[in-house]
Amino acid sequence: MQSGSRLPWAQGQSPPGGGVGRVSWPGVGPNLSGQAACPSPHPQEAMQMVPKFCFPFDVEREPSSPAVQHFTFALTDLSGTRRFGFCHLRAGAHSCLCILSHLPWFEVFYKLLNTVGDLLAQDQVSEVEELLRNLLQQPLPGPQASVELGSGVTVSSAQSIPPPAPGNSGPLSCFVAPDSGRLPSIPENRNLTELVVAVTDENIVGLFAALLAERRVLLTASKLSTLTSCVHASCALLYPMHWEHVLIPTLPPHLLDYCCAPMPYLIGVHSSLAERVREKALEEVVMMNVDSNTLETPFDDVQALPPDVVSLLRLRLRKVALAPGEGVSRLFLKAQALLFGGYRDALVCSPGQPVTFNEEAFLAQKPGAPLQAFHRRAVHLQLFKQFIEGRLEKLNTGEGFSDLFEQEITSNGASAGALRSYQLWADNLKKGGGAFLHSVKAKTQPAVKNMYRSAKSGLKGVQSLLMYKDGDSGLKRGGSLRTLSLTSRSDCLQQRLPITQHFGKNRPLRPSRRRRLEERPSESLGEGTPALSPEDAPDPWAEEALDSSFLGSGEELDLLSEILDSLSMGASRTGSLRPSQSLDCCHREDTDSCFSLPDIAGRPRWQPENEKAPEPQPLSLPADLPSLQTLQPSDATTSSKDPMSQPALEASHEIILPSLSPPASAQPSSRGDPASHHLILHLSPPHKAAEEPRAQESPCSQLSMAPTQSSPPESPQLLVPTKPNLDITWTSQPLEPLDSSSDPGSPENPRSEPPEVLPAKHARSQLPEGPGAPAAPDNDWQESQARSRPRVAELKKCFEG
Amino acid sequence: MSMEDYDFLFKIVLIGNAGVGKTCLVRRFTQGLFPPGQGATIGVDFMIKTVEINGEKVKLQIWDTAGQERFRSITQSYYRSANALILTYDITCEESFRCLPEWLREIEQYASNKVITVLVGNKIDLAERREVSQQRAEEFSEAQDMYYLETSAKESDNVEKLFLDLACRLISEARQNTLVNNVSSPLPGEGKSISYLTCCNFN
């Protein structure tokens, strides 16, 4: 409705960093005109859909949840680029705050939403506006940097930052980006924690097997937070592989027919809709009911896995599932290494030629009948194919890798003997090495070695590349939020990699990695590698990181203490861990404290987390291979990517913070009714994304608050390209998705346009009414607090016991 | 159309390089009959068209997913539950034709499953920019034992024919029970049964 006015503070403001723009959503329009360019951008379309995704359940049947629910939905555009919608569904389910972003920063965004919710509950609308605006406009914090969002909220990639000075009366919070270099751990990683709490070991293995066979998998649960967490966490178990097919964490009611798709998918359906889905005569679908912890499958996928792997999983999972730490992630990593580790021996590297993968050689390996049988099927899996392509690309572009997976293969190979030729590789490494090898130590992978050799002749500086880990620059989600108590490691923080944002797909691009090459040529390369100018000398860093990747017992202790610290924040009661409960709780507490990530070096293990954006692999294939290969002084290649590598909160996401009323529950009239507020904060993806969806490396963030329901007048403004990004509006009308054609939040914004802030005067005036009674939040908070206690206490017990 | 108002239901999957016009092809075929685009936000979309062949109503569900271009080829797991594949290339783009063997390599290994594969050369409305001759494409498809057709999604040329022919072949395959009984899956223990008479609740 009243949209046209600009926020006072927004006027004349130009985006920091410039070049920030909105990316239009390349939706497929209902346009049947048959024009050559069928897929045309229809940003509004996607934005119109957002409210439906915010209430992905049968609003008429589903009683409102007593607690706040945090869940995620995913929007996948025509190019396959994925954006996540992080939702905060308020008690009573009449409004939902949502942030759209390519960044899989689950914990960060959920907490941020809590903060926003609390502020709104206190009618601190201007603080919210400022916070969101800052969020959209600020670039992603670089290593060791932090971004002040106002209201005492800070987003940081380092822990060394001093606690934000108490700003207003708002909560004092510090959100730390997840560390991509780690495996998801319990309880920091919320998704994984929810999965192991809700689903028994046996079924987790079954789910893993089904995903590994690329089945059509449907999960149902009555709690949205549990549902979407299980979806994301189960995908993450596939690391270093990625779920390459359709992924829909929560399927809104109007799209239920899509469960009939003949291709592989992983879809979450709220239990209120499960019945309707079952009526669809699904064929060959693996169904997992999280509430009842039952898995129905027409296949024998678990039996199709090598028995030793299955027994390993079954035996060990039980033990590690309830213990804090990375045990679960590491167990599945081990399984993956056993299953796919043999790929290395099928890599073919001849001088002057790109490294290739010889499928025949892979299948000709004799690791034992069961594994061979598995391999014969595996080569027809998309996830395996993409994994191989990703590895080859890294090798051939000189990026190299030495990630957790490779390390795991190495250790497996040594102990299990599954990889017979490993020793040969290792021997070769020893002989050929030099300084580079020393620095990398035994952790260098054979594949890397190959790379090194072929590179030797032509690629100098490649070696330095090899030292960087996969996870470095990638953003991963994961909860690596730590308490301040860890600050002692701040020195290590310096080594922290910049946070990048590529997300959109399962596998994010990682620009920053390349940039890193530039920045930190390794000195360890003694050979004076030319290419990357060694200005900064991160070597020590590299080594530290590598070393730390090996689990040191000492490190583990640190981890544990960290966990305890964080757990101790609120726990006192005891309860049962097992029952499927969700973890909504625990998270509210964060608002009051500052969490930060431990430095890399200090980390117990350097591992990329998997989840959504698990080890980010460059998707942008081929294009630069040649040039990279010649990585000579390279500035060309690196520099070109550089800009992008510095992501920014700026461009990388689209934050939508709308409070939507449930589609069905329209109860318009009454003012002050929470249901009727629509506040959408819209962060648009990097402008580049539009052109090269895959390479969303350069994020430009924009903040826009748009009314979901908007009055016609408003929408025009938002659509205007150069217009402001931030538009806050509030309407007293119930949100009806279909009617919101004029959705202002629509990403039509011009891509390369500098972000501007949209006017939202009325927003201020009206917002106050919206978010409903201030008291509500408090209740929620308390409730969640209370709920969290049992779990935390349990974990603590486990830990201590 | 009512839900049970058909005798056969077939699921068809589109594959091919990016930009060859897969989406347009389907849109053209289903134009006006089913509102497409609903699934555009979730990376997968499908369209439905019901045709009548020899008095029997055949419902075709044509599925398309976003982001195929990031795959050099699509593996069996993607289409193992489909009744037919439409492999599309662009006649004005030599590159898209040259990629076909890559796509087919995976499909061939899957041949025992009898998935029907149709090769479609799209964009014949751009004849002046043709880079792949019809003869060459026909020879290729013959060698691969595939049905071949050239279409123009823009002009609607042959689009209807494509789907009708496909429906005929699917019915005939179904009659021979090949679809139901002869389908073996790549994974052991995978009891595969493509039921073409399923009742789906599509509106």
mmCIF file of C-alpha atoms in Angstrom, chain A residues 25 27-39 45-46 49 53 74-80 82 213-216 243-248 251-252 254-255 257-264 276 279-281 283-284 298-301 304 359-360 377 379-383 385-386 389 505-507 619 621-622 694, chain B residues 9 11-14 21 23-25 27-28 30-46 61 63-83 102 105-106 109 123 153-155 185-203:
data_model
loop_
_atom_site.group_PDB
_atom_site.id
_atom_site.type_symbol
_atom_site.label_atom_id
_atom_site.label_comp_id
_atom_site.label_asym_id
_atom_site.label_seq_id
_atom_site.Cartn_x
_atom_site.Cartn_y
_atom_site.Cartn_z
ATOM 1 C CA TRP A 25 14.766 -14.609 -11.067
ATOM 2 C CA GLY A 27 11.611 -18.289 -13.779
ATOM 3 C CA VAL A 28 9.697 -20.082 -16.400
ATOM 4 C CA GLY A 29 6.723 -18.147 -17.279
ATOM 5 C CA PRO A 30 3.461 -19.477 -18.329
ATOM 6 C CA ASN A 31 4.179 -17.886 -21.560
ATOM 7 C CA LEU A 32 3.064 -20.164 -24.269
ATOM 8 C CA SER A 33 3.869 -17.943 -27.065
ATOM 9 C CA GLY A 34 6.563 -20.234 -28.184
ATOM 10 C CA GLN A 35 9.152 -17.612 -28.494
ATOM 11 C CA ALA A 36 12.622 -18.732 -28.994
ATOM 12 C CA ALA A 37 13.573 -17.591 -25.608
ATOM 13 C CA CYS A 38 11.106 -19.522 -23.686
ATOM 14 C CA PRO A 39 12.583 -19.309 -20.314
ATOM 15 C CA GLU A 45 6.499 -15.370 -10.207
ATOM 16 C CA ALA A 46 9.094 -16.737 -7.930
ATOM 17 C CA MET A 49 5.534 -18.256 -4.578
ATOM 18 C CA PHE A 53 6.732 -21.954 0.619
ATOM 19 C CA ALA A 74 14.669 -24.230 -1.500
ATOM 20 C CA LEU A 75 13.984 -22.416 -4.728
ATOM 21 C CA THR A 76 15.683 -23.795 -7.774
ATOM 22 C CA ASP A 77 15.681 -21.743 -10.899
ATOM 23 C CA LEU A 78 15.925 -22.853 -14.473
ATOM 24 C CA SER A 79 19.646 -23.092 -14.410
ATOM 25 C CA GLY A 80 19.526 -25.291 -11.392
ATOM 26 C CA ARG A 82 19.367 -22.961 -5.689
ATOM 27 C CA ALA A 213 21.204 -45.268 -5.048
ATOM 28 C CA GLU A 214 19.591 -42.033 -6.204
ATOM 29 C CA ARG A 215 16.057 -43.057 -5.431
ATOM 30 C CA ARG A 216 12.993 -40.992 -5.112
ATOM 31 C CA TRP A 243 22.652 -34.866 -4.179
ATOM 32 C CA GLU A 244 22.429 -33.900 -7.808
ATOM 33 C CA HIS A 245 18.734 -34.250 -8.311
ATOM 34 C CA VAL A 246 15.582 -32.510 -7.335
ATOM 35 C CA LEU A 247 15.756 -31.255 -3.770
ATOM 36 C CA ILE A 248 12.707 -29.818 -2.089
ATOM 37 C CA LEU A 251 6.908 -29.123 -0.663
ATOM 38 C CA PRO A 252 4.060 -26.663 -0.514
ATOM 39 C CA HIS A 254 0.056 -26.666 -4.465
ATOM 40 C CA LEU A 255 2.982 -28.683 -5.770
ATOM 41 C CA ASP A 257 1.767 -33.530 -7.859
ATOM 42 C CA TYR A 258 5.468 -33.233 -8.277
ATOM 43 C CA CYS A 259 5.888 -36.249 -6.073
ATOM 44 C CA CYS A 260 4.932 -38.223 -9.154
ATOM 45 C CA ALA A 261 8.128 -37.279 -10.894
ATOM 46 C CA PRO A 262 9.896 -40.207 -12.507
ATOM 47 C CA MET A 263 13.355 -38.927 -11.729
ATOM 48 C CA PRO A 264 15.242 -39.088 -8.455
ATOM 49 C CA ARG A 276 -2.651 -36.424 -0.016
ATOM 50 C CA GLU A 279 -3.079 -40.854 -2.760
ATOM 51 C CA LYS A 280 -0.961 -40.111 -5.724
ATOM 52 C CA ALA A 281 -0.026 -43.666 -6.333
ATOM 53 C CA GLU A 283 5.791 -45.695 -7.582
ATOM 54 C CA GLU A 284 9.074 -46.880 -6.307
ATOM 55 C CA PRO A 298 10.707 -51.212 -2.251
ATOM 56 C CA PHE A 299 14.420 -51.630 -2.751
ATOM 57 C CA ASP A 300 17.236 -53.415 -1.065
ATOM 58 C CA ASP A 301 19.606 -50.565 -1.165
ATOM 59 C CA ALA A 304 23.356 -53.556 -2.186
ATOM 60 C CA GLU A 359 36.111 -46.048 -15.876
ATOM 61 C CA GLU A 360 37.237 -49.417 -17.109
ATOM 62 C CA ARG A 377 26.266 -49.481 -10.311
ATOM 63 C CA VAL A 379 29.388 -45.422 -12.356
ATOM 64 C CA HIS A 380 25.815 -44.857 -13.454
ATOM 65 C CA LEU A 381 25.061 -42.549 -10.601
ATOM 66 C CA GLN A 382 24.939 -38.873 -11.268
ATOM 67 C CA LEU A 383 26.558 -38.121 -7.980
ATOM 68 C CA LYS A 385 29.858 -38.805 -12.274
ATOM 69 C CA GLN A 386 29.754 -35.280 -10.988
ATOM 70 C CA GLU A 389 34.224 -34.391 -12.946
ATOM 71 C CA LYS A 505 23.321 -25.331 -6.025
ATOM 72 C CA ASN A 506 24.368 -28.125 -4.087
ATOM 73 C CA ARG A 507 27.767 -27.375 -4.988
ATOM 74 C CA LEU A 619 30.894 -25.937 -11.175
ATOM 75 C CA LEU A 621 33.544 -26.313 -15.686
ATOM 76 C CA PRO A 622 35.660 -26.190 -18.554
ATOM 77 C CA ARG A 694 26.451 -21.211 -11.787
ATOM 78 C CA LEU B 9 -0.319 -42.989 -18.514
ATOM 79 C CA LYS B 11 6.017 -40.603 -18.150
ATOM 80 C CA ILE B 12 8.391 -39.067 -20.597
ATOM 81 C CA VAL B 13 11.630 -37.386 -19.692
ATOM 82 C CA LEU B 14 13.382 -34.746 -21.724
ATOM 83 C CA GLY B 21 14.657 -25.904 -26.764
ATOM 84 C CA THR B 23 11.213 -26.604 -22.571
ATOM 85 C CA CYS B 24 9.735 -24.864 -25.550
ATOM 86 C CA LEU B 25 9.033 -28.132 -27.208
ATOM 87 C CA ARG B 27 5.206 -26.020 -23.933
ATOM 88 C CA ARG B 28 4.217 -25.980 -27.512
ATOM 89 C CA THR B 30 0.775 -28.751 -24.238
ATOM 90 C CA GLN B 31 -0.082 -25.249 -25.065
ATOM 91 C CA GLY B 32 -3.300 -24.143 -23.640
ATOM 92 C CA LEU B 33 -4.051 -27.445 -22.118
ATOM 93 C CA PHE B 34 -2.121 -27.381 -18.964
ATOM 94 C CA PRO B 35 -0.680 -24.472 -17.181
ATOM 95 C CA PRO B 36 3.014 -25.053 -17.079
ATOM 96 C CA GLY B 37 5.515 -23.275 -15.015
ATOM 97 C CA GLN B 38 4.195 -24.164 -11.632
ATOM 98 C CA GLY B 39 7.238 -26.109 -10.839
ATOM 99 C CA ALA B 40 9.634 -23.543 -12.108
ATOM 100 C CA THR B 41 10.570 -22.600 -8.593
ATOM 101 C CA ILE B 42 11.549 -26.071 -7.530
ATOM 102 C CA GLY B 43 13.752 -27.058 -10.398
ATOM 103 C CA VAL B 44 11.443 -29.563 -11.951
ATOM 104 C CA ASP B 45 8.393 -29.143 -14.071
ATOM 105 C CA PHE B 46 6.046 -31.291 -15.978
ATOM 106 C CA GLN B 61 3.349 -36.573 -18.567
ATOM 107 C CA TRP B 63 8.996 -34.050 -17.311
ATOM 108 C CA ASP B 64 11.818 -31.614 -17.450
ATOM 109 C CA THR B 65 14.335 -30.577 -14.835
ATOM 110 C CA ALA B 66 16.366 -27.454 -14.415
ATOM 111 C CA GLY B 67 20.095 -27.349 -14.548
ATOM 112 C CA GLN B 68 20.785 -30.274 -16.848
ATOM 113 C CA GLU B 69 23.472 -28.262 -18.501
ATOM 114 C CA ARG B 70 25.681 -28.723 -15.547
ATOM 115 C CA PHE B 71 25.882 -32.372 -16.383
ATOM 116 C CA ARG B 72 28.025 -33.523 -19.194
ATOM 117 C CA SER B 73 25.629 -36.366 -19.496
ATOM 118 C CA ILE B 74 22.791 -37.660 -17.486
ATOM 119 C CA THR B 75 23.062 -41.067 -15.960
ATOM 120 C CA GLN B 76 20.580 -43.863 -15.854
ATOM 121 C CA SER B 77 19.441 -43.091 -12.402
ATOM 122 C CA TYR B 78 17.782 -40.055 -13.835
ATOM 123 C CA TYR B 79 15.509 -41.814 -16.252
ATOM 124 C CA ARG B 80 15.241 -45.346 -15.047
ATOM 125 C CA SER B 81 11.618 -44.862 -14.145
ATOM 126 C CA ALA B 82 10.643 -43.087 -17.303
ATOM 127 C CA ASN B 83 8.736 -44.800 -20.064
ATOM 128 C CA GLU B 102 27.943 -38.831 -24.872
ATOM 129 C CA ARG B 105 26.527 -43.883 -24.210
ATOM 130 C CA GLU B 106 24.807 -43.935 -20.908
ATOM 131 C CA GLN B 109 24.103 -49.280 -21.375
ATOM 132 C CA LYS B 123 14.599 -25.433 -34.390
ATOM 133 C CA ALA B 153 8.825 -25.678 -31.237
ATOM 134 C CA LYS B 154 8.413 -22.163 -32.434
ATOM 135 C CA GLU B 155 6.284 -22.970 -35.416
ATOM 136 C CA SER B 185 16.682 -52.490 -13.305
ATOM 137 C CA PRO B 186 20.300 -51.726 -12.986
ATOM 138 C CA LEU B 187 20.258 -52.316 -9.337
ATOM 139 C CA PRO B 188 19.714 -55.762 -8.036
ATOM 140 C CA GLY B 189 16.646 -56.261 -6.050
ATOM 141 C CA GLU B 190 15.037 -53.339 -7.617
ATOM 142 C CA GLY B 191 11.628 -54.616 -8.410
ATOM 143 C CA LYS B 192 10.726 -52.381 -11.194
ATOM 144 C CA SER B 193 7.272 -52.154 -12.480
ATOM 145 C CA ILE B 194 6.300 -49.364 -14.633
ATOM 146 C CA SER B 195 2.624 -49.241 -14.382
ATOM 147 C CA TYR B 196 1.134 -47.267 -17.079
ATOM 148 C CA LEU B 197 -2.300 -47.514 -15.712
ATOM 149 C CA THR B 198 -1.674 -45.793 -12.526
ATOM 150 C CA CYS B 199 -4.189 -43.371 -11.361
ATOM 151 C CA CYS B 200 -2.611 -40.151 -10.643
ATOM 152 C CA ASN B 201 -4.374 -37.227 -9.336
ATOM 153 C CA PHE B 202 -3.437 -34.749 -11.876
ATOM 154 C CA ASN B 203 -6.037 -32.301 -12.675
#
